């Protein structure tokens, strides 16, 4: 590394942090020809978290794209020594994950199925094979195990040094003992860094500062939801017979085992994880450790001895405790920050930095050079968290629980217990007394289902039919057959106004929003490549005023996208918490609402996709005739202060129709039956409108818009896309679908489900997902045999380009 502190005055990219991620980014930037790259490390390379990482390199990750990146990390680490001459200690020794419950066995099988989409080979094995692969293991209580032969481990320090050497070989510069004192900004743009050894001006600044990233970013107004926690492990004295032993994970005990130079490293993710405020980390922190609280770790040491009894008679050489940074959802923070341009972050590795480092370096380098990521990485996008999730009180409460959840069951619909109640609808208390079981999305409490007949409104998690399955069914069918009401106050709501509002939105929206006052336009925001950046509704409420609604999960991202692309004499306000929103949907929606709404709701006087102001019990409400569930219905935007009053009137009028409270789980299953997409699951920045079956929503003849050229180029080609979003329905009514299940076409794996739920109106589990097969027509689909793989078992399925419920859309138009 560079010992001299004579820094360049200018660089294309300055990277703050010399851990494995910072060095990997530099390596990949330099490999792509970005020669003017500088890495600044406050002390010595790897001295923060990297040096004490366990060095596990897993192929199995919780999401499809992260699995793809993990596979790349393996390929990179296997080739680094040959390229650089620096040994890495990388070995493909395999991994074993054991299950002690039927539910864990199901989870492992489902994970293995998902990973197979990307060619990650694995097999479920019995205890006899387990004992042969891992001599000395106590198999009592173990029901089965997942074996991944090509999983590996590496030496974190050596691997980082190899990446650093490779980066320098391709022209990057790395400086140790240089502390970044300040990120320099001008008019909201990062322009360089000030260090204790001078100033470097830069076109792009990348923060890969690990534990210190939150504090560094906060100084320029960027709030990263990061918090350090203590992480423990022990290393034994030397033991015989450990060579080439697979990594072993005993998830139900929260313990992992890794052979380490003839010794055994035993670590864990304990249920009572300890947060670690930055005040506990010394200013000169460098290869430091914390005292190891034996009382805190005793339970896990005993658990490890139960799994591998040889530990009972083996001494412990090292008791380790050190800090690592985590995020509220155990996923990384990556990409450009919306608050400051030309400022990227790559942090929040959640004790997975070594395994992720190679892939994240490639991803970030491509993002920086190309201006966009090479795949859909929304689950790790730094813009995904709502402002309340970035508050100190939230992260201090939530992140230790997220760490504790690392080895816990990853149930469908799982809800965290900490840091709850941060954002609430005005109806929160009312609906709670009526049986609402709440879930949280982006800090917002939402009623997911309603307990009835004295049942307790609490989740009992399962991969099978859960305790709320029948309640979900009754809510779903009430909307299809009668009428239901659901609270969607969590909607993001933006008001755009001003003389240039129409012109500004025409540039951002692919649809035509220059429609008459009262028009409700379903549209997308595209990127220059034609990818879908947002899926929204734009309502023209006045001549120069629009209401934009979007999902709570993408609210922060969409808010910044809107602000960044608006131009002219335009004002924009986030009015999300000023208005509640209620949806009244079902065949009897008109009859119910007409009793209390002071306007004509007949089909000839209130057509679909229009809205207007009207009064309900004296309250001025914006009503728009729209449906996300495929039925006759209206959405009511009500001033938050009047919401309880309006809801009470709705329920009184609805008694005649047996109005049903409906949760968001039913909304999800209803929209899936109707084939309606959900941004962040079924559509995203890497999907175009033709692949997603949404090309009808774009109006290129109305105006120019972002992505129009790419849209027209694809359209002009006149070819079917190489991948298409299809709907699926299982032939067997028993299995359940959630998401990420592989799609099999004529015996070949061709994709995976982006969404899944049980369709109570069609009597089977349904889902949607992209099928990567060229020239996929309705006739080809009809002649093919489709299956969905669930937990390594395949089930026949019907596939369709059209929704399974009301494909003509006539029910919404009544």
PDB file of C-alpha atoms in Angstrom, residues 496 500-514 523-528 533 536 538 546 548 561-568 570 699-700 702-710:
ATOM      1  CA  UNK A 496     -47.791  18.476  -7.682  1.00  0.00           C
ATOM      2  CA  UNK A 500     -45.930  23.986 -15.405  1.00  0.00           C
ATOM      3  CA  UNK A 501     -47.265  20.947 -13.530  1.00  0.00           C
ATOM      4  CA  UNK A 502     -48.747  19.260 -16.610  1.00  0.00           C
ATOM      5  CA  UNK A 503     -45.681  19.779 -18.769  1.00  0.00           C
ATOM      6  CA  UNK A 504     -43.369  18.575 -15.991  1.00  0.00           C
ATOM      7  CA  UNK A 505     -45.359  15.411 -15.370  1.00  0.00           C
ATOM      8  CA  UNK A 506     -45.680  14.667 -19.084  1.00  0.00           C
ATOM      9  CA  UNK A 507     -41.864  14.415 -19.156  1.00  0.00           C
ATOM     10  CA  UNK A 508     -41.728  12.059 -16.164  1.00  0.00           C
ATOM     11  CA  UNK A 509     -44.773   9.871 -16.883  1.00  0.00           C
ATOM     12  CA  UNK A 510     -44.976   7.391 -19.757  1.00  0.00           C
ATOM     13  CA  UNK A 511     -48.759   7.841 -19.785  1.00  0.00           C
ATOM     14  CA  UNK A 512     -50.669  10.914 -20.879  1.00  0.00           C
ATOM     15  CA  UNK A 513     -51.588  13.034 -17.855  1.00  0.00           C
ATOM     16  CA  UNK A 514     -52.824  15.997 -19.900  1.00  0.00           C
ATOM     17  CA  UNK A 523     -48.809   5.074 -15.543  1.00  0.00           C
ATOM     18  CA  UNK A 524     -45.147   4.289 -15.018  1.00  0.00           C
ATOM     19  CA  UNK A 525     -41.966   6.268 -14.664  1.00  0.00           C
ATOM     20  CA  UNK A 526     -39.256   4.835 -16.890  1.00  0.00           C
ATOM     21  CA  UNK A 527     -35.498   5.153 -17.004  1.00  0.00           C
ATOM     22  CA  UNK A 528     -33.536   5.905 -20.156  1.00  0.00           C
ATOM     23  CA  UNK A 533     -38.683   3.052 -12.093  1.00  0.00           C
ATOM     24  CA  UNK A 536     -48.147   4.927  -9.887  1.00  0.00           C
ATOM     25  CA  UNK A 538     -51.703  10.257 -11.335  1.00  0.00           C
ATOM     26  CA  UNK A 546     -52.216  16.608  -9.523  1.00  0.00           C
ATOM     27  CA  UNK A 548     -49.760  11.086  -7.251  1.00  0.00           C
ATOM     28  CA  UNK A 561     -37.164  10.556  -8.183  1.00  0.00           C
ATOM     29  CA  UNK A 562     -40.040  13.013  -8.599  1.00  0.00           C
ATOM     30  CA  UNK A 563     -38.148  15.918  -7.065  1.00  0.00           C
ATOM     31  CA  UNK A 564     -35.061  15.208  -9.150  1.00  0.00           C
ATOM     32  CA  UNK A 565     -36.928  15.189 -12.466  1.00  0.00           C
ATOM     33  CA  UNK A 566     -39.491  17.968 -12.003  1.00  0.00           C
ATOM     34  CA  UNK A 567     -38.728  21.220 -13.793  1.00  0.00           C
ATOM     35  CA  UNK A 568     -40.317  24.613 -14.402  1.00  0.00           C
ATOM     36  CA  UNK A 570     -43.830  23.560 -10.105  1.00  0.00           C
ATOM     37  CA  UNK A 699     -48.619   6.986 -24.717  1.00  0.00           C
ATOM     38  CA  UNK A 700     -45.606   7.925 -26.862  1.00  0.00           C
ATOM     39  CA  UNK A 702     -48.878  12.319 -26.477  1.00  0.00           C
ATOM     40  CA  UNK A 703     -45.484  13.724 -25.490  1.00  0.00           C
ATOM     41  CA  UNK A 704     -41.823  13.057 -25.032  1.00  0.00           C
ATOM     42  CA  UNK A 705     -40.947  11.313 -21.774  1.00  0.00           C
ATOM     43  CA  UNK A 706     -37.973   9.732 -20.055  1.00  0.00           C
ATOM     44  CA  UNK A 707     -37.400   6.354 -21.690  1.00  0.00           C
ATOM     45  CA  UNK A 708     -39.545   7.101 -24.746  1.00  0.00           C
ATOM     46  CA  UNK A 709     -36.743   6.374 -27.223  1.00  0.00           C
ATOM     47  CA  UNK A 710     -36.048   3.000 -25.646  1.00  0.00           C
TER      48      UNK A 710
END
